[in-house]
């Protein structure tokens, strides 16, 4: 069965996020969207996984992300979750 | 009250996604993760919105994304949802 697994890779809290800061200061605030208090940017990946259970799908993607160094554990946080 | 709103910007289905194809063919399949049948890549943004209700937070972010052209409606799909 095919399961959709989302992976979100973003900079760890405390690490400056220049891309997000630029979007926030030079685009959002300048255009008057003051209720937007902060912005964080990241990478989104969506995997279709052919396996037996949702738990197995999550496990496969987690293992793959670590083994293939799809993210840098020193500076990135990673979130792996079922989609939809 | 602060609400966390996620925005996921990805290429419309049917539009080739070279980044995702590269990750899939040259990294994932090569390393034997055959159960991964497809990969799509995209942009992830997380907004903290100070407003009265979750519905209002979603509305603000949707309006902002459209008005500020944070995505290109011709080639991108956008998903706006509450986080967590």
mmCIF file of N, CA and C in Angstrom, chain A:
data_model
loop_
_atom_site.group_PDB
_atom_site.id
_atom_site.type_symbol
_atom_site.label_atom_id
_atom_site.label_comp_id
_atom_site.label_asym_id
_atom_site.label_seq_id
_atom_site.Cartn_x
_atom_site.Cartn_y
_atom_site.Cartn_z
ATOM 1 N N UNK A 1 0.837 -1.192 0.000
ATOM 2 C CA UNK A 1 0.000 0.000 0.000
ATOM 3 C C UNK A 1 0.880 1.254 0.000
ATOM 4 N N UNK A 2 0.389 2.299 -0.696
ATOM 5 C CA UNK A 2 1.180 3.538 -0.785
ATOM 6 C C UNK A 2 0.838 4.509 0.345
ATOM 7 N N UNK A 3 1.830 4.937 1.098
ATOM 8 C CA UNK A 3 1.636 5.932 2.153
ATOM 9 C C UNK A 3 2.390 7.203 1.785
ATOM 10 N N UNK A 4 1.788 8.367 2.083
ATOM 11 C CA UNK A 4 2.436 9.657 1.828
ATOM 12 C C UNK A 4 3.089 10.148 3.118
ATOM 13 N N UNK A 5 4.398 10.346 3.048
ATOM 14 C CA UNK A 5 5.129 10.794 4.243
ATOM 15 C C UNK A 5 5.783 12.149 3.951
ATOM 16 N N UNK A 6 5.490 13.123 4.816
ATOM 17 C CA UNK A 6 6.057 14.464 4.675
ATOM 18 C C UNK A 6 7.332 14.585 5.515
ATOM 19 N N UNK A 7 8.306 15.286 4.950
ATOM 20 C CA UNK A 7 9.521 15.612 5.731
ATOM 21 C C UNK A 7 9.725 17.117 5.644
ATOM 22 N N UNK A 8 9.881 17.750 6.793
ATOM 23 C CA UNK A 8 10.121 19.190 6.840
ATOM 24 C C UNK A 8 11.475 19.415 7.507
ATOM 25 N N UNK A 9 12.353 20.064 6.746
ATOM 26 C CA UNK A 9 13.708 20.315 7.240
ATOM 27 C C UNK A 9 13.856 21.814 7.458
ATOM 28 N N UNK A 10 14.115 22.216 8.699
ATOM 29 C CA UNK A 10 14.259 23.661 8.958
ATOM 30 C C UNK A 10 15.446 23.892 9.885
ATOM 31 N N UNK A 11 15.901 25.129 9.905
ATOM 32 C CA UNK A 11 17.048 25.449 10.740
ATOM 33 C C UNK A 11 16.652 25.314 12.210
ATOM 34 N N UNK A 12 17.571 24.818 13.007
ATOM 35 C CA UNK A 12 17.296 24.701 14.446
ATOM 36 C C UNK A 12 16.982 26.077 15.032
ATOM 37 N N UNK A 13 16.102 26.081 16.054
ATOM 38 C CA UNK A 13 15.806 27.341 16.731
ATOM 39 C C UNK A 13 17.123 27.902 17.255
ATOM 40 N N UNK A 14 17.256 29.198 17.250
ATOM 41 C CA UNK A 14 18.493 29.811 17.744
ATOM 42 C C UNK A 14 19.492 30.052 16.628
ATOM 43 N N UNK A 15 19.302 29.348 15.485
ATOM 44 C CA UNK A 15 20.193 29.601 14.349
ATOM 45 C C UNK A 15 19.506 30.641 13.456
ATOM 46 N N UNK A 16 20.183 31.685 13.091
ATOM 47 C CA UNK A 16 19.572 32.761 12.303
ATOM 48 C C UNK A 16 19.111 32.218 10.956
ATOM 49 N N UNK A 17 17.973 32.720 10.537
ATOM 50 C CA UNK A 17 17.306 32.248 9.318
ATOM 51 C C UNK A 17 17.175 33.450 8.365
ATOM 52 N N UNK A 18 18.286 33.820 7.689
ATOM 53 C CA UNK A 18 18.290 35.058 6.893
ATOM 54 C C UNK A 18 17.186 35.106 5.840
ATOM 55 N N UNK A 19 16.886 33.943 5.249
ATOM 56 C CA UNK A 19 15.843 33.925 4.211
ATOM 57 C C UNK A 19 14.502 34.343 4.821
ATOM 58 N N UNK A 20 14.207 33.735 5.955
ATOM 59 C CA UNK A 20 12.917 34.028 6.600
ATOM 60 C C UNK A 20 12.873 35.472 7.102
ATOM 61 N N UNK A 21 14.014 35.933 7.617
ATOM 62 C CA UNK A 21 14.051 37.322 8.126
ATOM 63 C C UNK A 21 13.799 38.314 6.988
ATOM 64 N N UNK A 22 14.385 38.009 5.845
ATOM 65 C CA UNK A 22 14.204 38.894 4.683
ATOM 66 C C UNK A 22 12.741 38.938 4.263
ATOM 67 N N UNK A 23 12.136 37.755 4.186
ATOM 68 C CA UNK A 23 10.702 37.685 3.815
ATOM 69 C C UNK A 23 9.888 38.494 4.827
ATOM 70 N N UNK A 24 10.225 38.325 6.110
ATOM 71 C CA UNK A 24 9.436 38.971 7.165
ATOM 72 C C UNK A 24 9.601 40.491 7.131
ATOM 73 N N UNK A 25 10.874 40.946 7.163
ATOM 74 C CA UNK A 25 11.101 42.404 7.275
ATOM 75 C C UNK A 25 10.803 43.124 5.971
ATOM 76 N N UNK A 26 11.397 42.621 4.901
ATOM 77 C CA UNK A 26 11.381 43.423 3.657
ATOM 78 C C UNK A 26 10.153 43.174 2.786
ATOM 79 N N UNK A 27 9.344 42.193 3.151
ATOM 80 C CA UNK A 27 8.160 41.941 2.329
ATOM 81 C C UNK A 27 6.900 42.092 3.192
ATOM 82 N N UNK A 28 6.824 41.261 4.209
ATOM 83 C CA UNK A 28 5.573 41.163 4.976
ATOM 84 C C UNK A 28 5.299 42.428 5.792
ATOM 85 N N UNK A 29 6.263 42.815 6.619
ATOM 86 C CA UNK A 29 6.019 43.996 7.472
ATOM 87 C C UNK A 29 5.884 45.255 6.633
ATOM 88 N N UNK A 30 6.689 45.341 5.607
ATOM 89 C CA UNK A 30 6.634 46.540 4.765
ATOM 90 C C UNK A 30 5.261 46.709 4.107
ATOM 91 N N UNK A 31 4.560 45.582 3.898
ATOM 92 C CA UNK A 31 3.253 45.681 3.240
ATOM 93 C C UNK A 31 2.110 45.697 4.259
ATOM 94 N N UNK A 32 2.494 45.862 5.527
ATOM 95 C CA UNK A 32 1.474 46.108 6.531
ATOM 96 C C UNK A 32 0.858 44.880 7.177
ATOM 97 N N UNK A 33 1.404 43.722 6.980
ATOM 98 C CA UNK A 33 0.850 42.516 7.626
ATOM 99 C C UNK A 33 1.474 42.379 9.022
ATOM 100 N N UNK A 34 1.140 43.317 9.897
ATOM 101 C CA UNK A 34 1.807 43.390 11.205
ATOM 102 C C UNK A 34 1.445 42.229 12.133
ATOM 103 N N UNK A 35 0.369 41.540 11.840
ATOM 104 C CA UNK A 35 -0.012 40.436 12.752
ATOM 105 C C UNK A 35 0.906 39.228 12.574
ATOM 106 N N UNK A 36 1.737 39.276 11.534
ATOM 107 C CA UNK A 36 2.707 38.189 11.329
ATOM 108 C C UNK A 36 3.920 38.485 12.232
ATOM 109 N N UNK A 37 4.067 37.730 13.285
ATOM 110 C CA UNK A 37 5.101 38.047 14.287
ATOM 111 C C UNK A 37 6.444 37.385 13.978
ATOM 112 N N UNK A 38 6.416 36.252 13.287
ATOM 113 C CA UNK A 38 7.709 35.633 12.915
ATOM 114 C C UNK A 38 7.497 34.715 11.706
ATOM 115 N N UNK A 39 8.591 34.456 11.025
ATOM 116 C CA UNK A 39 8.578 33.589 9.845
ATOM 117 C C UNK A 39 9.757 32.627 9.959
ATOM 118 N N UNK A 40 9.536 31.365 9.628
ATOM 119 C CA UNK A 40 10.654 30.410 9.528
ATOM 120 C C UNK A 40 10.524 29.733 8.172
ATOM 121 N N UNK A 41 11.659 29.537 7.528
ATOM 122 C CA UNK A 41 11.629 28.916 6.203
ATOM 123 C C UNK A 41 12.249 27.527 6.296
ATOM 124 N N UNK A 42 11.855 26.647 5.390
ATOM 125 C CA UNK A 42 12.444 25.305 5.404
ATOM 126 C C UNK A 42 12.198 24.595 4.090
ATOM 127 N N UNK A 43 12.648 23.363 4.050
ATOM 128 C CA UNK A 43 12.531 22.498 2.869
ATOM 129 C C UNK A 43 11.409 21.504 3.143
ATOM 130 N N UNK A 44 10.610 21.250 2.096
ATOM 131 C CA UNK A 44 9.502 20.287 2.221
ATOM 132 C C UNK A 44 9.724 19.171 1.216
ATOM 133 N N UNK A 45 9.652 17.929 1.691
ATOM 134 C CA UNK A 45 9.753 16.775 0.796
ATOM 135 C C UNK A 45 8.571 15.860 1.055
ATOM 136 N N UNK A 46 7.980 15.337 -0.009
ATOM 137 C CA UNK A 46 6.842 14.423 0.119
ATOM 138 C C UNK A 46 7.202 13.107 -0.575
ATOM 139 N N UNK A 47 7.214 12.039 0.217
ATOM 140 C CA UNK A 47 7.594 10.719 -0.285
ATOM 141 C C UNK A 47 6.374 9.810 -0.378
ATOM 142 N N UNK A 48 6.256 9.077 -1.498
ATOM 143 C CA UNK A 48 5.257 8.005 -1.569
ATOM 144 C C UNK A 48 5.993 6.714 -1.253
ATOM 145 N N UNK A 49 5.516 6.013 -0.244
ATOM 146 C CA UNK A 49 6.223 4.820 0.244
ATOM 147 C C UNK A 49 5.309 3.606 0.110
ATOM 148 N N UNK A 50 5.808 2.586 -0.583
ATOM 149 C CA UNK A 50 5.044 1.356 -0.776
ATOM 150 C C UNK A 50 5.455 0.372 0.314
ATOM 151 N N UNK A 51 4.593 0.201 1.335
ATOM 152 C CA UNK A 51 4.931 -0.712 2.421
ATOM 153 C C UNK A 51 3.653 -1.180 3.114
ATOM 154 N N UNK A 52 3.807 -1.901 4.229
ATOM 155 C CA UNK A 52 2.652 -2.586 4.828
ATOM 156 C C UNK A 52 1.843 -1.728 5.786
ATOM 157 N N UNK A 53 2.513 -0.759 6.451
ATOM 158 C CA UNK A 53 1.777 0.005 7.488
ATOM 159 C C UNK A 53 2.295 1.441 7.538
ATOM 160 N N UNK A 54 1.462 2.340 8.096
ATOM 161 C CA UNK A 54 1.920 3.730 8.224
ATOM 162 C C UNK A 54 3.184 3.829 9.085
ATOM 163 N N UNK A 55 3.228 2.991 10.142
ATOM 164 C CA UNK A 55 4.399 3.035 11.039
ATOM 165 C C UNK A 55 5.670 2.652 10.264
ATOM 166 N N UNK A 56 5.518 1.625 9.424
ATOM 167 C CA UNK A 56 6.683 1.165 8.632
ATOM 168 C C UNK A 56 7.108 2.276 7.655
ATOM 169 N N UNK A 57 6.136 2.961 7.080
ATOM 170 C CA UNK A 57 6.440 4.044 6.124
ATOM 171 C C UNK A 57 7.240 5.136 6.824
ATOM 172 N N UNK A 58 6.817 5.502 8.022
ATOM 173 C CA UNK A 58 7.543 6.533 8.787
ATOM 174 C C UNK A 58 8.964 6.081 9.095
ATOM 175 N N UNK A 59 9.069 4.807 9.490
ATOM 176 C CA UNK A 59 10.375 4.254 9.853
ATOM 177 C C UNK A 59 11.333 4.260 8.661
ATOM 178 N N UNK A 60 10.823 3.866 7.503
ATOM 179 C CA UNK A 60 11.653 3.826 6.289
ATOM 180 C C UNK A 60 12.175 5.229 5.958
ATOM 181 N N UNK A 61 11.290 6.217 6.039
ATOM 182 C CA UNK A 61 11.688 7.581 5.657
ATOM 183 C C UNK A 61 12.677 8.151 6.675
ATOM 184 N N UNK A 62 12.423 7.889 7.953
ATOM 185 C CA UNK A 62 13.364 8.381 8.995
ATOM 186 C C UNK A 62 14.751 7.788 8.771
ATOM 187 N N UNK A 63 14.779 6.480 8.598
ATOM 188 C CA UNK A 63 16.075 5.802 8.393
ATOM 189 C C UNK A 63 16.774 6.357 7.153
ATOM 190 N N UNK A 64 16.019 6.504 6.090
ATOM 191 C CA UNK A 64 16.588 7.001 4.827
ATOM 192 C C UNK A 64 17.164 8.408 5.010
ATOM 193 N N UNK A 65 16.401 9.276 5.667
ATOM 194 C CA UNK A 65 16.872 10.665 5.868
ATOM 195 C C UNK A 65 18.181 10.685 6.635
ATOM 196 N N UNK A 66 18.292 9.806 7.634
ATOM 197 C CA UNK A 66 19.533 9.789 8.416
ATOM 198 C C UNK A 66 20.670 9.188 7.588
ATOM 199 N N UNK A 67 20.411 8.008 7.017
ATOM 200 C CA UNK A 67 21.483 7.304 6.289
ATOM 201 C C UNK A 67 21.988 8.112 5.098
ATOM 202 N N UNK A 68 21.068 8.763 4.372
ATOM 203 C CA UNK A 68 21.483 9.462 3.140
ATOM 204 C C UNK A 68 21.832 10.918 3.423
ATOM 205 N N UNK A 69 21.842 11.303 4.711
ATOM 206 C CA UNK A 69 22.206 12.675 5.093
ATOM 207 C C UNK A 69 21.397 13.710 4.290
ATOM 208 N N UNK A 70 20.084 13.472 4.203
ATOM 209 C CA UNK A 70 19.214 14.403 3.473
ATOM 210 C C UNK A 70 19.148 15.724 4.233
ATOM 211 N N UNK A 71 19.563 15.681 5.517
ATOM 212 C CA UNK A 71 19.611 16.937 6.290
ATOM 213 C C UNK A 71 20.881 16.930 7.124
ATOM 214 N N UNK A 72 21.256 18.090 7.624
ATOM 215 C CA UNK A 72 22.470 18.190 8.437
ATOM 216 C C UNK A 72 22.039 18.270 9.900
ATOM 217 N N UNK A 73 22.238 17.181 10.637
ATOM 218 C CA UNK A 73 21.727 17.136 12.021
ATOM 219 C C UNK A 73 22.334 18.209 12.938
ATOM 220 N N UNK A 74 23.441 18.820 12.507
ATOM 221 C CA UNK A 74 24.067 19.843 13.362
ATOM 222 C C UNK A 74 23.237 21.132 13.327
ATOM 223 N N UNK A 75 22.726 21.491 12.163
ATOM 224 C CA UNK A 75 22.026 22.782 12.068
ATOM 225 C C UNK A 75 20.536 22.649 11.767
ATOM 226 N N UNK A 76 20.114 21.452 11.367
ATOM 227 C CA UNK A 76 18.702 21.298 10.978
ATOM 228 C C UNK A 76 17.895 20.495 11.984
ATOM 229 N N UNK A 77 16.636 20.902 12.110
ATOM 230 C CA UNK A 77 15.631 20.051 12.751
ATOM 231 C C UNK A 77 14.881 19.356 11.626
ATOM 232 N N UNK A 78 14.440 18.152 11.894
ATOM 233 C CA UNK A 78 13.664 17.427 10.866
ATOM 234 C C UNK A 78 12.376 16.915 11.485
ATOM 235 N N UNK A 79 11.289 17.052 10.725
ATOM 236 C CA UNK A 79 9.988 16.547 11.174
ATOM 237 C C UNK A 79 9.516 15.557 10.121
ATOM 238 N N UNK A 80 9.181 14.348 10.566
ATOM 239 C CA UNK A 80 8.718 13.303 9.632
ATOM 240 C C UNK A 80 7.307 12.907 10.067
ATOM 241 N N UNK A 81 6.326 13.059 9.190
ATOM 242 C CA UNK A 81 4.947 12.744 9.594
ATOM 243 C C UNK A 81 4.136 12.251 8.402
ATOM 244 N N UNK A 82 3.096 11.536 8.694
ATOM 245 C CA UNK A 82 2.208 11.055 7.627
ATOM 246 C C UNK A 82 1.455 12.254 7.062
ATOM 247 N N UNK A 83 1.220 12.269 5.784
ATOM 248 C CA UNK A 83 0.537 13.400 5.161
ATOM 249 C C UNK A 83 -0.954 13.119 5.063
ATOM 250 N N UNK A 84 -1.711 14.239 5.136
ATOM 251 C CA UNK A 84 -3.160 14.147 4.887
ATOM 252 C C UNK A 84 -3.934 13.556 6.043
#
